């Protein structure tokens, strides 16, 4: 099963993608997580990506596409994957489409987690992320068992550099301009499914599993 998660920054793409990955036994592939890991490790890619991420801008397509295609070519992606944060522009979607079609395959679902902008900024300030394993928590909605420590891997939780209010506002602008057009793109392919992302995350997940079966 090949799934794409769509939605504004903070809509809950990562939260839901992780639950999908666990339930269906497919890898959760997040370009944002890959970039953050590279930033943390001080790689060349990380230093380049950070220039864009810190402003809430998109990392250029050339860089992003290569990373994603390399990742989904790995063995663990043979039986499918859930993409979180990719594609984010029409050119990215076109490259992905072409690559998958060349394998004689197709994307099964594009799931749009719908949350209005008003809810987003409030959510982001409470988010705490694990840069080691990509797990996401929330001070109110999903507190870790031990304050400041990741439940999954035991590493430290942080407020992401791009979760400052000003940066979040810019990420929302970029989303509406560059990523929202993908909703029409996947509607035209008949694979778009929209779920209400404002309800409790368990209920969001139930709506998604009703779609995926
Ligand atoms: P990325 O990491 O993808 O960030 P994003 O799209 O802005 O999305 P987020 O991770 O912020 O939010 P999310 O939807 O995953 O929400 P989450 O589940 O954490 O990208 C970061 C940057 O990398 C980009 O700005 C760009 O620079 C670069 N980049 C990445 N991919 C790229 C690409 N393809 N092309 C170019 N550049 C790229 O949830 C948010 C919070 O809400 C959490 O605290 C969570 O616990 C809580 N929450 C979740 N669901 C609920 C719920 N139902 N109710 C209440 N709280 C909830
Ligand atoms: Mg995320
Ligand atoms: Zn962790």
Coordinates of N, CA and C and ligand atoms in Angstrom, one line a residue:
X1 N 0.8 -1.2 0.0 CA 0.0 0.0 0.0 C 0.9 1.3 0.0
X2 N 0.6 2.2 -0.9 CA 1.4 3.4 -1.0 C 0.4 4.6 -0.7
X3 N 0.8 5.3 0.3 CA -0.1 6.4 0.8 C 0.7 7.7 0.9
X4 N 0.0 8.8 0.5 CA 0.6 10.1 0.7 C -0.3 10.9 1.7
X5 N 0.4 11.5 2.6 CA -0.3 12.3 3.6 C -0.2 13.8 3.2
X6 N -1.4 14.4 3.0 CA -1.4 15.9 2.7 C -2.0 16.6 3.9
X7 N -1.7 17.9 4.0 CA -2.2 18.7 5.1 C -1.3 19.8 5.4
X8 N -1.8 20.8 6.0 CA -1.0 22.0 6.4 C 0.0 21.6 7.5
X9 N 1.0 22.4 7.7 CA 2.0 22.2 8.8 C 1.2 22.0 10.1
X10 N 1.5 21.0 10.8 CA 0.8 20.8 12.1 C -0.6 20.2 12.0
X11 N -1.0 19.8 10.8 CA -2.3 19.2 10.7 C -2.4 17.8 11.4
X12 N -1.2 17.2 11.6 CA -1.2 15.9 12.2 C -0.7 14.8 11.2
X13 N -0.1 15.2 10.1 CA 0.4 14.2 9.1 C 1.3 13.2 9.8
X14 N 2.3 13.7 10.5 CA 3.3 12.9 11.1 C 2.7 11.9 12.2
X15 N 1.8 12.5 13.0 CA 1.1 11.7 14.0 C 0.3 10.5 13.4
X16 N -0.4 10.8 12.3 CA -1.2 9.8 11.7 C -0.4 8.8 10.9
X17 N 0.7 9.4 10.2 CA 1.5 8.5 9.4 C 2.2 7.5 10.3
X18 N 2.6 7.8 11.5 CA 3.3 6.9 12.3 C 2.3 5.8 12.7
X19 N 1.0 6.2 13.0 CA 0.0 5.1 13.4 C -0.3 4.2 12.2
X20 N -0.3 4.8 11.0 CA -0.6 4.0 9.8 C 0.6 3.0 9.6
X21 N 1.8 3.5 9.8 CA 3.0 2.7 9.6 C 3.0 1.5 10.6
X22 N 2.6 1.8 11.8 CA 2.6 0.7 12.8 C 1.5 -0.3 12.5
X23 N 0.3 0.2 12.1 CA -0.8 -0.8 11.9 C -0.6 -1.6 10.7
X24 N -0.1 -1.0 9.6 CA 0.0 -1.7 8.3 C 1.4 -2.3 8.0
X25 N 2.3 -2.0 8.9 CA 3.7 -2.6 8.8 C 4.4 -2.1 7.6
X26 N 4.3 -0.8 7.3 CA 5.0 -0.2 6.2 C 5.8 1.0 6.8
X27 N 6.9 1.4 6.1 CA 7.7 2.5 6.7 C 7.1 3.8 6.6
X28 N 7.3 4.7 7.5 CA 6.9 6.1 7.6 C 8.0 6.9 7.0
X29 N 7.8 7.5 5.9 CA 8.9 8.2 5.2 C 8.5 9.7 5.3
X30 N 9.3 10.5 6.1 CA 9.0 11.9 6.2 C 10.3 12.7 5.8
X31 N 10.1 13.5 4.7 CA 11.2 14.3 4.3 C 11.7 15.3 5.3
X32 N 10.7 15.8 6.1 CA 11.1 16.7 7.2 C 12.0 16.0 8.2
X33 N 11.6 14.8 8.6 CA 12.4 14.0 9.5 C 13.8 13.8 9.0
X34 N 13.9 13.4 7.7 CA 15.2 13.2 7.0 C 16.1 14.5 7.1
X35 N 15.4 15.6 6.8 CA 16.2 16.9 6.8 C 16.6 17.2 8.2
X36 N 15.7 17.0 9.2 CA 16.1 17.3 10.6 C 17.2 16.4 11.1
X37 N 17.2 15.2 10.7 CA 18.3 14.3 11.1 C 19.6 14.7 10.5
X38 N 19.6 15.2 9.3 CA 20.8 15.7 8.7 C 21.3 17.0 9.3
X39 N 20.3 17.9 9.7 CA 20.7 19.1 10.4 C 21.4 18.7 11.7
X40 N 20.8 17.8 12.4 CA 21.3 17.4 13.7 C 22.7 16.8 13.6
X41 N 22.9 16.1 12.5 CA 24.3 15.4 12.3 C 25.2 16.3 11.6
X42 N 24.8 17.6 11.2 CA 25.7 18.5 10.6 C 26.2 18.1 9.2
X43 N 25.4 17.4 8.5 CA 25.8 17.0 7.1 C 25.7 18.2 6.2
X44 N 26.3 18.0 5.0 CA 26.2 19.1 4.0 C 24.8 19.3 3.6
X45 N 24.0 18.2 3.4 CA 22.6 18.3 3.1 C 21.9 19.1 4.2
X46 N 22.2 18.7 5.4 CA 21.5 19.4 6.6 C 21.8 20.9 6.6
X47 N 23.0 21.2 6.4 CA 23.3 22.7 6.4 C 22.6 23.4 5.3
X48 N 22.5 22.8 4.1 CA 21.8 23.5 3.0 C 20.3 23.6 3.4
X49 N 19.7 22.4 3.8 CA 18.3 22.4 4.1 C 17.9 23.4 5.2
X50 N 18.7 23.5 6.2 CA 18.4 24.4 7.3 C 18.2 25.8 6.9
X51 N 18.9 26.3 5.9 CA 18.7 27.7 5.4 C 17.3 27.9 5.1
X52 N 16.6 27.0 4.5 CA 15.2 27.1 4.1 C 14.3 26.8 5.2
X53 N 14.5 25.8 5.9 CA 13.6 25.3 7.0 C 13.5 26.4 8.1
X54 N 14.5 27.0 8.4 CA 14.5 28.0 9.5 C 13.6 29.2 9.1
X55 N 13.4 29.4 7.8 CA 12.6 30.5 7.4 C 11.1 30.0 7.1
X56 N 10.9 28.8 7.2 CA 9.6 28.2 6.9 C 9.4 28.1 5.4
X57 N 10.5 28.2 4.6 CA 10.4 28.0 3.2 C 10.6 26.6 2.8
X58 N 10.3 26.2 1.5 CA 10.6 24.9 1.1 C 12.0 24.7 0.6
X59 N 12.6 23.5 0.9 CA 13.9 23.2 0.4 C 13.7 22.9 -1.1
X60 N 14.6 23.4 -2.0 CA 14.4 23.3 -3.4 C 14.1 21.9 -3.9
X61 N 13.3 21.8 -4.9 CA 12.8 20.5 -5.4 C 14.0 19.6 -5.8
X62 N 15.0 20.1 -6.4 CA 16.1 19.2 -6.9 C 16.7 18.4 -5.8
X63 N 16.8 19.1 -4.7 CA 17.4 18.4 -3.5 C 16.5 17.4 -2.9
X64 N 15.2 17.8 -2.7 CA 14.2 17.0 -2.0 C 13.9 15.8 -2.8
X65 N 13.7 15.9 -4.1 CA 13.2 14.8 -4.9 C 14.2 13.7 -4.9
X66 N 15.5 14.0 -5.0 CA 16.5 13.0 -5.0 C 16.5 12.2 -3.7
X67 N 16.4 12.9 -2.6 CA 16.4 12.2 -1.3 C 15.3 11.3 -1.2
X68 N 14.1 11.7 -1.6 CA 12.9 10.9 -1.5 C 13.0 9.7 -2.4
X69 N 13.4 9.9 -3.6 CA 13.5 8.7 -4.5 C 14.5 7.7 -4.0
X70 N 15.6 8.2 -3.5 CA 16.6 7.2 -2.9 C 16.0 6.5 -1.8
X71 N 15.2 7.2 -1.0 CA 14.6 6.5 0.2 C 13.6 5.4 -0.2
X72 N 12.7 5.8 -1.1 CA 11.7 4.8 -1.4 C 12.2 3.6 -2.3
X73 N 13.5 3.8 -2.8 CA 14.1 2.7 -3.6 C 14.7 1.6 -2.6
X74 N 14.7 2.0 -1.3 CA 15.3 1.0 -0.4 C 14.4 -0.2 -0.2
X75 N 15.0 -1.3 0.2 CA 14.3 -2.6 0.3 C 13.0 -2.6 1.2
X76 N 13.1 -1.8 2.3 CA 11.9 -1.9 3.2 C 10.7 -1.2 2.6
X77 N 10.9 -0.5 1.5 CA 9.7 0.2 0.9 C 9.1 -0.7 -0.2
X78 N 9.6 -1.9 -0.4 CA 9.1 -2.7 -1.5 C 7.6 -3.0 -1.4
X79 N 7.1 -3.2 -0.2 CA 5.6 -3.5 -0.1 C 4.8 -2.2 0.2
X80 N 5.4 -1.1 0.1 CA 4.6 0.1 0.3 C 5.2 1.0 1.3
X81 N 4.6 2.2 1.5 CA 5.1 3.2 2.4 C 4.1 4.3 2.6
X82 N 4.2 5.0 3.7 CA 3.4 6.2 3.9 C 4.3 7.4 3.8
X83 N 4.0 8.3 2.8 CA 4.8 9.5 2.7 C 4.2 10.7 3.4
X84 N 5.1 11.3 4.2 CA 4.6 12.4 5.1 C 5.4 13.6 4.8
X85 N 4.8 14.6 4.1 CA 5.6 15.8 3.8 C 6.2 15.8 2.4
X86 N 5.8 14.8 1.7 CA 6.2 14.8 0.2 C 5.1 14.1 -0.5
X87 N 4.7 14.5 -1.7 CA 5.2 15.8 -2.3 C 4.5 17.0 -1.7
X88 N 5.1 18.1 -2.0 CA 4.7 19.4 -1.4 C 4.6 20.5 -2.5
X89 N 4.9 20.1 -3.7 CA 4.8 21.0 -4.9 C 4.3 20.2 -6.1
X90 N 3.7 20.8 -7.0 CA 3.3 20.0 -8.2 C 4.5 19.4 -8.9
X91 N 5.6 20.1 -9.1 CA 6.7 19.4 -9.8 C 7.1 18.1 -9.0
X92 N 7.1 18.2 -7.6 CA 7.5 17.0 -6.8 C 6.5 15.9 -7.1
X93 N 5.2 16.2 -7.2 CA 4.2 15.2 -7.4 C 4.4 14.6 -8.8
X94 N 4.7 15.4 -9.8 CA 4.9 14.8 -11.1 C 6.1 13.9 -11.2
X95 N 7.2 14.2 -10.5 CA 8.3 13.4 -10.5 C 8.0 12.0 -9.8
X96 N 7.3 12.1 -8.7 CA 6.9 10.9 -8.0 C 6.0 10.0 -8.9
X97 N 5.1 10.6 -9.5 CA 4.1 9.9 -10.3 C 4.9 9.1 -11.4
X98 N 5.8 9.8 -12.0 CA 6.6 9.2 -13.1 C 7.4 8.1 -12.6
X99 N 8.1 8.3 -11.5 CA 8.9 7.2 -11.0 C 8.1 6.0 -10.6
X100 N 7.0 6.2 -10.0 CA 6.1 5.1 -9.6 C 5.5 4.4 -10.8
X101 N 5.1 5.1 -11.8 CA 4.6 4.5 -13.0 C 5.6 3.7 -13.8
X102 N 6.8 4.2 -13.7 CA 7.9 3.4 -14.4 C 8.1 2.0 -13.8
X103 N 7.7 1.9 -12.5 CA 7.8 0.6 -11.8 C 6.5 -0.2 -12.1
X104 N 5.6 0.4 -12.9 CA 4.3 -0.3 -13.1 C 3.4 -0.3 -11.9
X105 N 3.6 0.7 -11.1 CA 2.8 0.8 -9.8 C 2.0 2.1 -9.8
X106 N 1.4 2.3 -8.6 CA 0.6 3.5 -8.5 C 0.4 3.9 -7.0
X107 N 0.1 5.1 -6.7 CA -0.2 5.6 -5.3 C -1.7 5.1 -5.1
X108 N -1.9 4.5 -3.9 CA -3.3 4.1 -3.6 C -4.2 5.2 -3.1
X109 N -3.7 6.0 -2.1 CA -4.5 7.0 -1.5 C -3.6 8.2 -1.2
X110 N -4.3 9.4 -1.4 CA -3.7 10.7 -0.9 C -4.7 11.1 0.2
X111 N -4.2 11.1 1.4 CA -5.1 11.4 2.5 C -4.9 12.9 3.0
X112 N -5.9 13.7 2.9 CA -5.8 15.1 3.2 C -6.3 15.3 4.7
X113 N -5.4 15.6 5.6 CA -5.8 15.8 7.0 C -6.2 17.3 7.1
X114 N -7.5 17.6 7.2 CA -7.9 19.0 7.1 C -8.0 19.7 8.4
X115 N -7.3 20.7 8.6 CA -7.3 21.5 9.9 C -7.2 23.0 9.5
X116 N -8.1 23.9 9.9 CA -8.0 25.3 9.6 C -6.8 26.0 10.2
X117 N -6.4 27.0 9.6 CA -5.2 27.7 10.0 C -5.3 28.2 11.5
X118 N -6.5 28.6 11.9 CA -6.7 29.1 13.3 C -6.2 28.0 14.3
X119 N -6.4 26.8 14.1 CA -6.1 25.7 15.0 C -4.6 25.4 15.1
X120 N -3.9 25.7 13.9 CA -2.6 25.3 13.7 C -1.6 25.9 14.7
X121 N -1.7 27.3 14.8 CA -0.6 28.0 15.5 C -0.7 27.6 17.0
X122 N -1.9 27.3 17.5 CA -2.0 26.9 18.9 C -1.4 25.5 19.1
X123 N -1.6 24.7 18.1 CA -1.0 23.3 18.2 C 0.5 23.3 18.2
X124 N 1.1 24.1 17.4 CA 2.5 24.0 17.2 C 3.3 24.4 18.4
X125 N 2.8 25.4 19.2 CA 3.6 25.9 20.3 C 3.7 24.8 21.4
X126 N 2.7 23.8 21.4 CA 2.7 22.8 22.4 C 3.4 21.5 21.9
X127 N 3.9 21.5 20.6 CA 4.5 20.3 20.1 C 5.9 20.1 20.7
X128 N 6.2 18.9 21.0 CA 7.6 18.5 21.3 C 8.0 17.3 20.4
X129 N 9.2 17.4 19.8 CA 9.6 16.4 18.8 C 10.9 15.7 19.3
X130 N 11.0 14.5 18.9 CA 12.2 13.7 19.1 C 13.0 13.7 17.8
X131 N 14.1 14.3 17.8 CA 14.9 14.4 16.6 C 15.6 13.1 16.3
X132 N 15.7 12.2 17.3 CA 16.3 10.9 17.0 C 15.4 10.0 16.3
X133 N 14.1 9.8 16.7 CA 13.3 8.8 16.0 C 12.1 9.4 15.3
X134 N 11.9 10.7 15.4 CA 10.8 11.4 14.6 C 9.5 11.4 15.4
X135 N 9.4 10.8 16.6 CA 8.2 10.8 17.3 C 7.8 12.2 17.7
X136 N 6.4 12.4 17.8 CA 5.9 13.7 18.1 C 5.0 13.7 19.3
X137 N 5.1 14.6 20.2 CA 4.3 14.7 21.4 C 3.6 16.1 21.4
X138 N 2.7 16.2 22.4 CA 2.1 17.5 22.6 C 1.9 17.7 24.1
X139 N 2.3 18.9 24.6 CA 2.3 19.1 26.0 C 0.9 18.8 26.6
X140 N -0.1 19.2 25.9 CA -1.5 19.0 26.4 C -2.1 17.7 25.9
X141 N -2.0 17.5 24.5 CA -2.8 16.4 23.9 C -2.1 15.1 24.0
X142 N -0.8 15.0 23.9 CA 0.0 13.8 23.9 C 1.2 13.9 24.8
X143 N 1.1 14.1 26.1 CA 2.3 14.3 26.9 C 3.1 13.0 26.9
X144 N 4.4 13.1 26.9 CA 5.3 12.0 27.0 C 5.2 11.5 28.5
X145 N 5.4 10.2 28.7 CA 5.3 9.6 30.0 C 6.2 10.3 31.0
X146 N 7.4 10.6 30.5 CA 8.4 11.3 31.4 C 8.7 12.6 30.7
X147 N 8.6 13.7 31.4 CA 8.7 15.1 30.8 C 10.0 15.2 30.1
X148 N 9.9 15.7 28.8 CA 11.1 16.0 28.1 C 11.9 14.8 27.5
X149 N 11.3 13.6 27.7 CA 11.9 12.4 27.2 C 11.0 11.6 26.2
X150 N 11.6 11.1 25.1 CA 10.8 10.4 24.1 C 10.4 9.0 24.7
X151 N 9.1 8.7 24.6 CA 8.6 7.4 25.0 C 9.1 6.3 24.2
X152 N 9.4 6.6 22.9 CA 9.8 5.5 22.0 C 11.3 5.1 22.1
X153 N 12.1 6.1 22.2 CA 13.6 5.8 22.2 C 14.4 6.4 23.3
X154 N 13.7 7.1 24.2 CA 14.4 7.6 25.4 C 15.3 8.8 25.2
X155 N 15.3 9.4 24.0 CA 16.1 10.6 23.8 C 15.4 11.9 24.2
X156 N 16.1 13.0 24.1 CA 15.5 14.2 24.6 C 14.5 14.8 23.6
X157 N 13.4 15.4 24.1 CA 12.4 16.1 23.2 C 12.7 17.6 23.1
X158 N 12.5 18.1 22.0 CA 12.8 19.6 21.8 C 11.6 20.3 21.1
X159 N 11.6 21.6 21.2 CA 10.7 22.4 20.4 C 11.4 22.7 19.1
X160 N 10.8 22.3 18.0 CA 11.5 22.5 16.7 C 11.8 23.9 16.4
X161 N 13.0 24.2 15.8 CA 13.4 25.5 15.5 C 12.3 26.2 14.6
X162 N 11.6 25.5 13.8 CA 10.6 26.2 12.9 C 9.3 26.2 13.5
X163 N 9.1 26.0 14.8 CA 7.8 26.1 15.4 C 7.5 27.4 16.1
X164 N 8.4 28.3 15.9 CA 8.1 29.7 16.4 C 7.0 30.3 15.7
X165 N 6.2 31.1 16.4 CA 4.9 31.6 15.7 C 5.2 32.2 14.4
X166 N 6.2 33.1 14.3 CA 6.4 33.8 13.0 C 6.7 32.8 11.9
X167 N 7.5 31.8 12.2 CA 7.9 30.8 11.2 C 6.7 30.0 10.8
X168 N 5.9 29.6 11.8 CA 4.7 28.8 11.5 C 3.8 29.6 10.5
X169 N 3.6 30.9 10.7 CA 2.8 31.7 9.8 C 3.3 31.7 8.4
X170 N 4.6 31.7 8.3 CA 5.2 31.7 6.9 C 5.0 30.3 6.3
X171 N 5.1 29.2 7.2 CA 4.9 27.9 6.6 C 3.5 27.7 6.1
X172 N 2.5 28.4 6.8 CA 1.1 28.3 6.4 C 1.0 29.0 5.0
X173 N 1.6 30.1 4.9 CA 1.5 30.9 3.6 C 2.1 30.0 2.5
X174 N 3.2 29.4 2.7 CA 3.9 28.6 1.7 C 3.0 27.4 1.4
X175 N 2.4 26.8 2.4 CA 1.5 25.7 2.2 C 0.3 26.1 1.3
X176 N -0.3 27.2 1.5 CA -1.5 27.5 0.7 C -1.1 27.8 -0.7
X177 N 0.1 28.4 -0.9 CA 0.6 28.8 -2.2 C 1.1 27.5 -3.0
X178 N 1.9 26.7 -2.4 CA 2.6 25.7 -3.1 C 2.1 24.3 -3.0
X179 N 1.5 24.0 -1.8 CA 1.1 22.6 -1.5 C -0.4 22.3 -1.7
X180 N -1.2 23.3 -1.4 CA -2.6 23.1 -1.5 C -3.1 22.7 -2.9
X181 N -2.4 23.2 -4.0 CA -2.8 22.7 -5.3 C -2.8 21.2 -5.5
X182 N -2.0 20.5 -4.6 CA -2.0 19.1 -4.8 C -3.3 18.4 -4.5
X183 N -4.2 19.1 -3.8 CA -5.5 18.6 -3.5 C -6.3 18.4 -4.8
X184 N -6.2 19.4 -5.7 CA -6.8 19.2 -7.0 C -6.1 18.2 -7.8
X185 N -4.8 18.1 -7.7 CA -4.0 17.2 -8.5 C -4.4 15.7 -8.2
X186 N -4.6 15.4 -6.9 CA -5.0 14.0 -6.5 C -6.5 13.8 -6.6
X187 N -7.3 14.9 -6.5 CA -8.7 14.7 -6.8 C -8.9 14.3 -8.2
X188 N -8.1 14.9 -9.1 CA -8.2 14.5 -10.6 C -7.8 13.1 -10.8
X189 N -7.0 12.5 -9.9 CA -6.6 11.1 -10.1 C -7.5 10.2 -9.4
X190 N -8.5 10.8 -8.7 CA -9.5 10.0 -8.0 C -9.0 9.2 -6.8
X191 N -7.9 9.7 -6.2 CA -7.4 9.0 -5.0 C -7.4 9.9 -3.8
X192 N -7.9 11.1 -3.9 CA -7.9 12.0 -2.7 C -9.1 11.6 -1.7
X193 N -8.7 11.5 -0.4 CA -9.7 11.3 0.6 C -9.4 12.4 1.7
X194 N -10.4 13.1 2.1 CA -10.2 14.1 3.1 C -10.8 13.7 4.4
X195 N -10.0 13.8 5.5 CA -10.6 13.5 6.9 C -10.5 14.8 7.7
X196 N -11.4 14.9 8.7 CA -11.4 16.1 9.6 C -10.3 15.9 10.6
X197 N -9.3 16.8 10.5 CA -8.1 16.7 11.4 C -8.3 17.4 12.7
X198 N -9.5 18.0 13.0 CA -9.6 18.8 14.2 C -10.1 18.0 15.4
X199 N -10.6 16.8 15.1 CA -11.1 15.9 16.2 C -9.9 15.2 16.9
X200 N -10.3 14.5 17.9 CA -9.2 13.7 18.7 C -8.4 12.8 17.7
X201 N -7.1 12.7 18.0 CA -6.3 12.0 17.0 C -6.7 10.5 16.8
X202 N -7.3 9.9 17.8 CA -7.8 8.5 17.7 C -8.9 8.5 16.7
X203 N -9.8 9.5 16.7 CA -10.9 9.6 15.8 C -10.4 9.9 14.4
X204 N -9.4 10.7 14.3 CA -8.8 10.9 12.9 C -8.3 9.6 12.4
X205 N -7.7 8.8 13.2 CA -7.1 7.6 12.8 C -8.2 6.6 12.4
X206 N -9.3 6.5 13.1 CA -10.4 5.7 12.8 C -10.9 6.0 11.4
X207 N -11.1 7.4 11.1 CA -11.6 7.8 9.8 C -10.6 7.3 8.7
X208 N -9.3 7.4 9.0 CA -8.3 6.9 8.0 C -8.4 5.4 7.8
X209 N -8.5 4.7 8.9 CA -8.5 3.2 8.7 C -9.8 2.8 8.0
X210 N -10.9 3.5 8.2 CA -12.1 3.2 7.4 C -11.9 3.3 5.9
X211 N -11.0 4.3 5.6 CA -10.7 4.5 4.2 C -9.7 3.4 3.7
X212 N -8.7 3.1 4.5 CA -7.7 2.2 4.0 C -8.1 0.7 4.1
X213 N -9.1 0.5 5.0 CA -9.6 -0.9 5.1 C -8.7 -1.8 6.0
Ligands
LIG1 P1 7.8 18.9 7.9 O1 8.6 18.3 9.0 O2 7.1 18.0 6.9 O3 6.8 19.9 8.6 P2 5.3 20.3 8.2 O4 4.6 19.9 7.0 O5 5.3 21.8 8.4 O6 4.5 19.5 9.2 P3 4.7 19.3 10.7 O7 5.7 18.2 10.9 O8 5.0 20.6 11.3 O9 3.2 18.9 11.1 P4 2.5 17.5 11.0 O10 1.3 17.6 10.0 O11 3.4 16.3 10.8 O12 1.8 17.5 12.4 P5 2.1 16.6 13.8 O13 1.7 15.2 13.6 O14 3.5 16.8 14.2 O15 8.7 19.9 7.1 C1 9.6 20.8 7.8 C2 10.3 21.6 6.8 O16 11.2 20.8 6.0 C3 9.5 22.4 5.7 O17 9.1 23.6 6.2 C4 10.5 22.5 4.6 O18 11.4 23.5 4.8 C5 11.2 21.2 4.6 N1 10.6 20.1 3.8 C6 10.1 18.9 4.2 N2 9.6 18.3 3.2 C7 9.8 19.0 2.1 C8 9.5 18.9 0.7 N3 8.9 17.7 0.3 N4 9.8 19.8 -0.2 C9 10.5 20.9 0.3 N5 10.8 21.2 1.6 C10 10.5 20.2 2.5 O19 1.1 17.3 14.8 C11 1.3 18.7 15.2 C12 1.1 18.8 16.7 O20 -0.3 18.6 17.0 C13 1.8 17.7 17.5 O21 2.2 18.2 18.7 C14 0.7 16.6 17.7 O22 0.9 15.9 18.9 C15 -0.5 17.5 17.8 N6 -1.7 16.8 17.2 C16 -1.7 16.0 16.1 N7 -3.0 15.5 15.9 C17 -3.8 16.1 16.8 C18 -5.2 16.1 17.0 N8 -6.0 15.4 16.3 N9 -5.7 16.9 18.0 C19 -4.8 17.6 18.8 N10 -3.5 17.7 18.6 C20 -3.0 17.0 17.6
LIG2 MG1 5.5 16.2 10.6
LIG3 ZN1 12.5 9.2 20.0

